[in-house]
Structure formats: structure tokens, C-alpha cells
Amino acid sequence: MTTSPFALVADLRDDKPQYVLPLVVRLEKTEPPARTDALETSARAVLTVLDDPRATGDGEWAQAMEDWQDARIRKVVRRARGAEWRKAQTLPGITVRGRHGAEVRVYPPIPLDGWPKELAKLQVSGTDLDDPEPPPPADLTAPVLWLNPRLDMSAGKTMAQTGHAAQLAWWELGDADRAAWRDSGFALSVRTASAERWAELLRSGLPVVRDAGFTEIAPGSCTVIADHPALRRS
């Protein structure tokens, strides 16, 4: 069995050059996105770049994607508004829009210490958002990314974690299930599990994100479980 790059286990990945997948969320002062919409859009952005032709085969981003996935799978979410957001749009990447107006731009991986100037100045800490109204119950016929109810993470940190969960699910799916997810526009929802559901999910065998502990939470914390219908055990 291959060890997940998200797992907190010392191996050869730690000795390789480290890369990061940058994500930038648009965060205007007057119209910030709802938290759940931003979390879902971040996850969909990760799936979109994984599936992009430029990221596979002989694509222009393929080598960067390979180098990134050969080492630890790191994602960093920064925020931008106004002129900063417009500058961020000039770099090669993909902007993904949420169902309720959230916007997240994802870029091909870069060296951990190689941020382009347009992104290097953007804030990384303190990104937090609220939901104006509680989100409706999740559609269990579609993928659900369940958040650990016992962890308190900023919106930026949680956006990275939902991206990790979506990626774990993508890796475990076969071609037909990937195609179906693609055709749905990478439909998914993000919800916080109840304590009882979380305990059940931990026993389910579904993909679990275990954080490396670089920021906010303790190393090895289980943050998100990717509940894709195609991965549920019958």
C-alpha cells in the first residue's frame, strides 16, 4: 500500500524539493463570500487543476504537478481584493466560481520558497468567513467533504483541508467515476459532521486527511473525510 503524502510519516518525500499549490480566494471588504461556498469552491478548484490537460501527460504544468505530488502535498490559501485580485488573475491559473459567488484561483505548483511577486505580498493568515445562514443538509447522493466537529480552523486553513480531501477522493476513483464527477462540474458539498457521524466516518474506510501540523492544529489531526458515493463500502 502506498503511504498517503498527507500522512505524518517520515519517508523519502521529506528529502525531495518541496512544492506548494497556491490558491487565492477573492475577499472583497463589502462582499465577502460565504464560508461554505468558499470551502466548496476551493475543493472544486483543486479538482479542476488536477483534471486540466495542462497538468497531465505532456502538458505545460505536468512536471510541476509531478514534482509537487512526489513530495508532501502542500496547499496554501491567500486572499486578495481589488487591484491585488486583478494582478493575481494575470498569472497562469484557473479561476473557479462557486454557486453563491465565491471565487478561487488555483495555480500550478511552485517551489515552497518561490512565490511570484504578484502572490508573495498577499496575506496568508487570519482569513475567516461566516455563513449568513446555516447551510442546508448535504445531498448524500453526491460527494460530501465532512469536517471534524472538534477542530476550530480558520477559513483559509479549512479551504486547504477541503482541497486535500477532494484530492484524496480523486486519486481513489477509477476513470468512469472521475468522468462522472467531471461531467457534474465537480459537484460536492462541505458540511461539519456531528460527533456521532464523525465517529462512524472514521470507521468507514473513506479517505481521511491527516494534517502535518505546520499551522493552527496539532500534527496528525484528522481534519476532513471525503465521502464520495463511489468509495462507500456496500
Short mmCIF file of C-alpha atoms in Angstrom, two decimals:
data_model
loop_
_atom_site.label_atom_id
_atom_site.label_comp_id
_atom_site.label_asym_id
_atom_site.label_seq_id
_atom_site.Cartn_x
_atom_site.Cartn_y
_atom_site.Cartn_z
CA MET A 1 0.00 0.00 0.00
CA THR A 2 1.28 3.47 -0.88
CA THR A 3 1.54 5.88 2.02
CA SER A 4 -0.56 8.99 1.50
CA PRO A 5 1.55 12.14 1.16
CA PHE A 6 -0.85 13.70 3.68
CA ALA A 7 0.11 11.20 6.38
CA LEU A 8 2.54 12.28 9.07
CA VAL A 9 5.18 9.63 8.36
CA ALA A 10 8.84 10.32 7.72
CA ASP A 11 9.85 8.97 4.32
CA LEU A 12 11.73 9.88 1.17
CA ARG A 13 9.19 12.59 0.31
CA ASP A 14 10.70 14.74 3.05
CA ASP A 15 14.08 14.70 1.31
CA LYS A 16 12.71 15.90 -2.03
CA PRO A 17 12.31 19.56 -3.06
CA GLN A 18 9.08 20.81 -1.54
CA TYR A 19 6.38 22.45 -3.65
CA VAL A 20 3.10 24.14 -2.80
CA LEU A 21 -0.17 24.53 -4.68
CA PRO A 22 -1.23 28.19 -4.37
CA LEU A 23 -4.89 29.11 -4.07
CA VAL A 24 -6.16 32.69 -3.83
CA VAL A 25 -9.66 33.50 -2.64
CA ARG A 26 -11.28 36.77 -3.63
CA LEU A 27 -12.17 38.58 -0.43
CA GLU A 28 -13.66 41.99 -1.06
CA LYS A 29 -14.42 44.11 2.02
CA THR A 30 -18.02 44.83 1.07
CA GLU A 31 -19.00 41.43 -0.35
CA PRO A 32 -17.01 38.59 1.20
CA PRO A 33 -18.04 35.09 0.14
CA ALA A 34 -19.98 32.82 2.46
CA ARG A 35 -17.73 30.39 4.30
CA THR A 36 -19.29 27.17 2.97
CA ASP A 37 -19.30 28.45 -0.61
CA ALA A 38 -15.60 29.31 -0.31
CA LEU A 39 -14.78 25.88 1.14
CA GLU A 40 -16.63 24.09 -1.63
CA THR A 41 -15.12 26.29 -4.33
CA SER A 42 -11.60 25.65 -3.03
CA ALA A 43 -12.16 21.89 -3.25
CA ARG A 44 -13.56 22.20 -6.77
CA ALA A 45 -10.57 24.36 -7.78
CA VAL A 46 -8.17 21.60 -6.72
CA LEU A 47 -10.12 19.01 -8.71
CA THR A 48 -10.19 21.32 -11.71
CA VAL A 49 -6.42 21.73 -11.81
CA LEU A 50 -5.83 18.01 -11.25
CA ASP A 51 -8.06 17.29 -14.25
CA ASP A 52 -6.73 20.04 -16.52
CA PRO A 53 -4.93 18.79 -19.67
CA ARG A 54 -2.06 21.15 -18.89
CA ALA A 55 -1.44 19.24 -15.64
CA THR A 56 -1.06 15.77 -17.13
CA GLY A 57 0.88 13.97 -19.84
CA ASP A 58 2.98 16.43 -21.83
CA GLY A 59 1.08 19.45 -20.54
CA GLU A 60 2.94 22.62 -19.61
CA TRP A 61 2.13 22.17 -15.92
CA ALA A 62 2.71 18.41 -15.81
CA GLN A 63 6.29 18.49 -14.47
CA ALA A 64 5.38 20.92 -11.70
CA MET A 65 2.39 18.76 -10.76
CA GLU A 66 4.57 15.65 -10.68
CA ASP A 67 7.24 17.33 -8.56
CA TRP A 68 4.57 18.57 -6.15
CA GLN A 69 2.90 15.20 -5.78
CA ASP A 70 6.23 13.41 -5.34
CA ALA A 71 6.85 15.41 -2.16
CA ARG A 72 4.47 16.45 0.61
CA ILE A 73 1.15 17.68 -0.73
CA ARG A 74 1.03 21.26 0.47
CA LYS A 75 -1.59 23.86 -0.34
CA VAL A 76 -1.57 27.48 0.79
CA VAL A 77 -4.61 29.75 0.59
CA ARG A 78 -4.10 33.52 0.39
CA ARG A 79 -6.63 36.29 -0.02
CA ALA A 80 -6.84 39.21 -2.44
CA ARG A 81 -9.16 42.10 -3.21
CA GLY A 82 -9.39 44.90 -5.74
CA ALA A 83 -6.13 45.54 -7.58
CA GLU A 84 -4.47 42.58 -5.84
CA TRP A 85 -7.12 40.24 -7.25
CA ARG A 86 -6.74 41.71 -10.72
CA LYS A 87 -2.97 41.19 -10.59
CA ALA A 88 -3.46 37.63 -9.38
CA GLN A 89 -5.59 36.98 -12.47
CA THR A 90 -2.67 37.78 -14.77
CA LEU A 91 -0.68 34.71 -13.71
CA PRO A 92 -1.31 31.34 -15.40
CA GLY A 93 -4.01 29.54 -13.47
CA ILE A 94 -7.72 28.74 -13.31
CA THR A 95 -10.46 30.76 -11.62
CA VAL A 96 -13.33 28.67 -10.26
CA ARG A 97 -16.61 30.27 -9.20
CA GLY A 98 -18.92 28.94 -6.55
CA ARG A 99 -22.68 28.55 -6.59
CA HIS A 100 -23.14 31.68 -4.50
CA GLY A 101 -20.44 33.98 -5.81
CA ALA A 102 -17.21 32.74 -4.20
CA GLU A 103 -14.15 32.96 -6.46
CA VAL A 104 -10.95 30.97 -6.03
CA ARG A 105 -7.99 30.99 -8.39
CA VAL A 106 -5.67 27.98 -8.39
CA TYR A 107 -2.18 27.97 -9.89
CA PRO A 108 0.28 25.27 -10.93
CA PRO A 109 2.60 24.25 -8.08
CA ILE A 110 5.60 26.40 -7.21
CA PRO A 111 8.68 25.82 -5.01
CA LEU A 112 7.92 26.41 -1.36
CA ASP A 113 10.15 29.50 -1.33
CA GLY A 114 9.44 30.55 -4.93
CA TRP A 115 6.26 32.62 -4.72
CA PRO A 116 5.84 35.07 -7.62
CA LYS A 117 5.75 38.72 -6.58
CA GLU A 118 2.07 39.04 -7.50
CA LEU A 119 1.20 36.44 -4.86
CA ALA A 120 4.02 36.82 -2.35
CA LYS A 121 2.57 40.03 -0.89
CA LEU A 122 -0.88 38.56 -0.30
CA GLN A 123 -1.93 37.81 3.26
CA VAL A 124 -1.97 34.17 4.31
CA SER A 125 -3.09 34.28 7.95
CA GLY A 126 -6.34 35.37 9.51
CA THR A 127 -8.62 34.53 6.60
CA ASP A 128 -12.00 33.88 8.15
CA LEU A 129 -15.54 33.90 6.84
CA ASP A 130 -19.07 33.29 8.05
CA ASP A 131 -22.21 31.74 6.66
CA PRO A 132 -25.09 34.26 6.75
CA GLU A 133 -27.46 31.30 7.16
CA PRO A 134 -26.83 27.68 8.14
CA PRO A 135 -26.20 25.57 5.02
CA PRO A 136 -28.94 23.08 4.10
CA PRO A 137 -28.46 19.35 4.72
CA ALA A 138 -25.92 17.74 2.41
CA ASP A 139 -27.06 15.83 -0.67
CA LEU A 140 -25.80 12.36 0.18
CA THR A 141 -26.16 11.21 -3.43
CA ALA A 142 -23.20 13.50 -4.28
CA PRO A 143 -19.76 13.74 -2.67
CA VAL A 144 -19.63 15.30 0.79
CA LEU A 145 -16.47 16.53 2.50
CA TRP A 146 -17.11 16.17 6.23
CA LEU A 147 -15.29 18.48 8.64
CA ASN A 148 -14.13 17.32 12.05
CA PRO A 149 -16.57 18.88 14.56
CA ARG A 150 -13.89 19.06 17.25
CA LEU A 151 -11.44 21.27 15.35
CA ASP A 152 -11.50 25.05 15.10
CA MET A 153 -9.73 26.20 11.94
CA SER A 154 -9.69 29.48 10.06
CA ALA A 155 -11.47 29.60 6.72
CA GLY A 156 -8.14 29.70 4.89
CA LYS A 157 -6.84 26.63 6.68
CA THR A 158 -10.12 24.79 6.12
CA MET A 159 -10.09 25.65 2.42
CA ALA A 160 -6.71 23.93 2.11
CA GLN A 161 -8.05 20.92 4.01
CA THR A 162 -11.13 20.52 1.80
CA GLY A 163 -8.80 20.70 -1.19
CA HIS A 164 -6.76 17.86 0.31
CA ALA A 165 -9.90 15.77 0.84
CA ALA A 166 -11.11 16.27 -2.71
CA GLN A 167 -7.68 15.25 -3.99
CA LEU A 168 -7.64 12.07 -1.92
CA ALA A 169 -11.03 11.10 -3.31
CA TRP A 170 -9.90 11.86 -6.87
CA TRP A 171 -6.86 9.62 -6.51
CA GLU A 172 -9.00 6.67 -5.39
CA LEU A 173 -11.59 6.91 -8.17
CA GLY A 174 -11.49 4.99 -11.42
CA ASP A 175 -11.74 6.63 -14.84
CA ALA A 176 -15.52 6.23 -15.13
CA ASP A 177 -16.21 7.78 -11.75
CA ARG A 178 -13.79 10.61 -12.45
CA ALA A 179 -15.58 11.29 -15.73
CA ALA A 180 -18.95 11.34 -13.99
CA TRP A 181 -17.66 13.78 -11.39
CA ARG A 182 -16.18 15.97 -14.11
CA ASP A 183 -19.48 15.96 -16.01
CA SER A 184 -21.28 17.15 -12.87
CA GLY A 185 -18.98 20.17 -12.65
CA PHE A 186 -17.29 18.51 -9.66
CA ALA A 187 -20.44 18.78 -7.61
CA LEU A 188 -19.79 18.43 -3.88
CA SER A 189 -20.76 19.85 -0.54
CA VAL A 190 -18.83 20.66 2.62
CA ARG A 191 -20.51 20.15 5.98
CA THR A 192 -19.46 19.77 9.59
CA ALA A 193 -20.21 16.27 10.84
CA SER A 194 -21.97 15.60 14.10
CA ALA A 195 -19.84 13.83 16.70
CA GLU A 196 -21.72 10.59 16.03
CA ARG A 197 -21.37 10.79 12.25
CA TRP A 198 -17.68 11.66 12.55
CA ALA A 199 -17.06 8.56 14.65
CA GLU A 200 -18.86 6.43 12.03
CA LEU A 201 -16.93 8.03 9.18
CA LEU A 202 -13.60 7.33 10.86
CA ARG A 203 -14.51 3.63 10.83
CA SER A 204 -15.78 3.66 7.25
CA GLY A 205 -12.51 3.34 5.36
CA LEU A 206 -13.16 6.55 3.40
CA PRO A 207 -10.20 8.85 2.65
CA VAL A 208 -9.12 10.86 5.69
CA VAL A 209 -6.94 13.98 5.68
CA ARG A 210 -4.34 13.92 8.45
CA ASP A 211 -2.71 17.29 8.85
CA ALA A 212 1.06 17.68 9.03
CA GLY A 213 0.68 20.28 11.75
CA PHE A 214 2.54 23.17 10.09
CA THR A 215 -0.16 25.67 11.14
CA GLU A 216 -3.07 26.02 13.57
CA ILE A 217 -3.60 22.42 14.65
CA ALA A 218 -1.63 19.53 16.11
CA PRO A 219 0.30 17.17 13.80
CA GLY A 220 -1.70 14.10 12.84
CA SER A 221 -5.10 15.73 13.39
CA CYS A 222 -7.86 14.22 11.24
CA THR A 223 -9.46 17.24 9.58
CA VAL A 224 -11.74 16.13 6.72
CA ILE A 225 -13.20 12.86 5.45
CA ALA A 226 -14.03 12.55 1.75
CA ASP A 227 -17.38 10.79 1.43
CA HIS A 228 -17.72 10.05 -2.28
CA PRO A 229 -20.61 7.67 -3.15
CA ALA A 230 -18.32 5.59 -5.38
CA LEU A 231 -15.98 4.97 -2.45
CA ARG A 232 -18.57 3.92 0.11
CA ARG A 233 -18.44 0.30 1.09
CA SER A 234 -21.62 -1.59 0.39
#
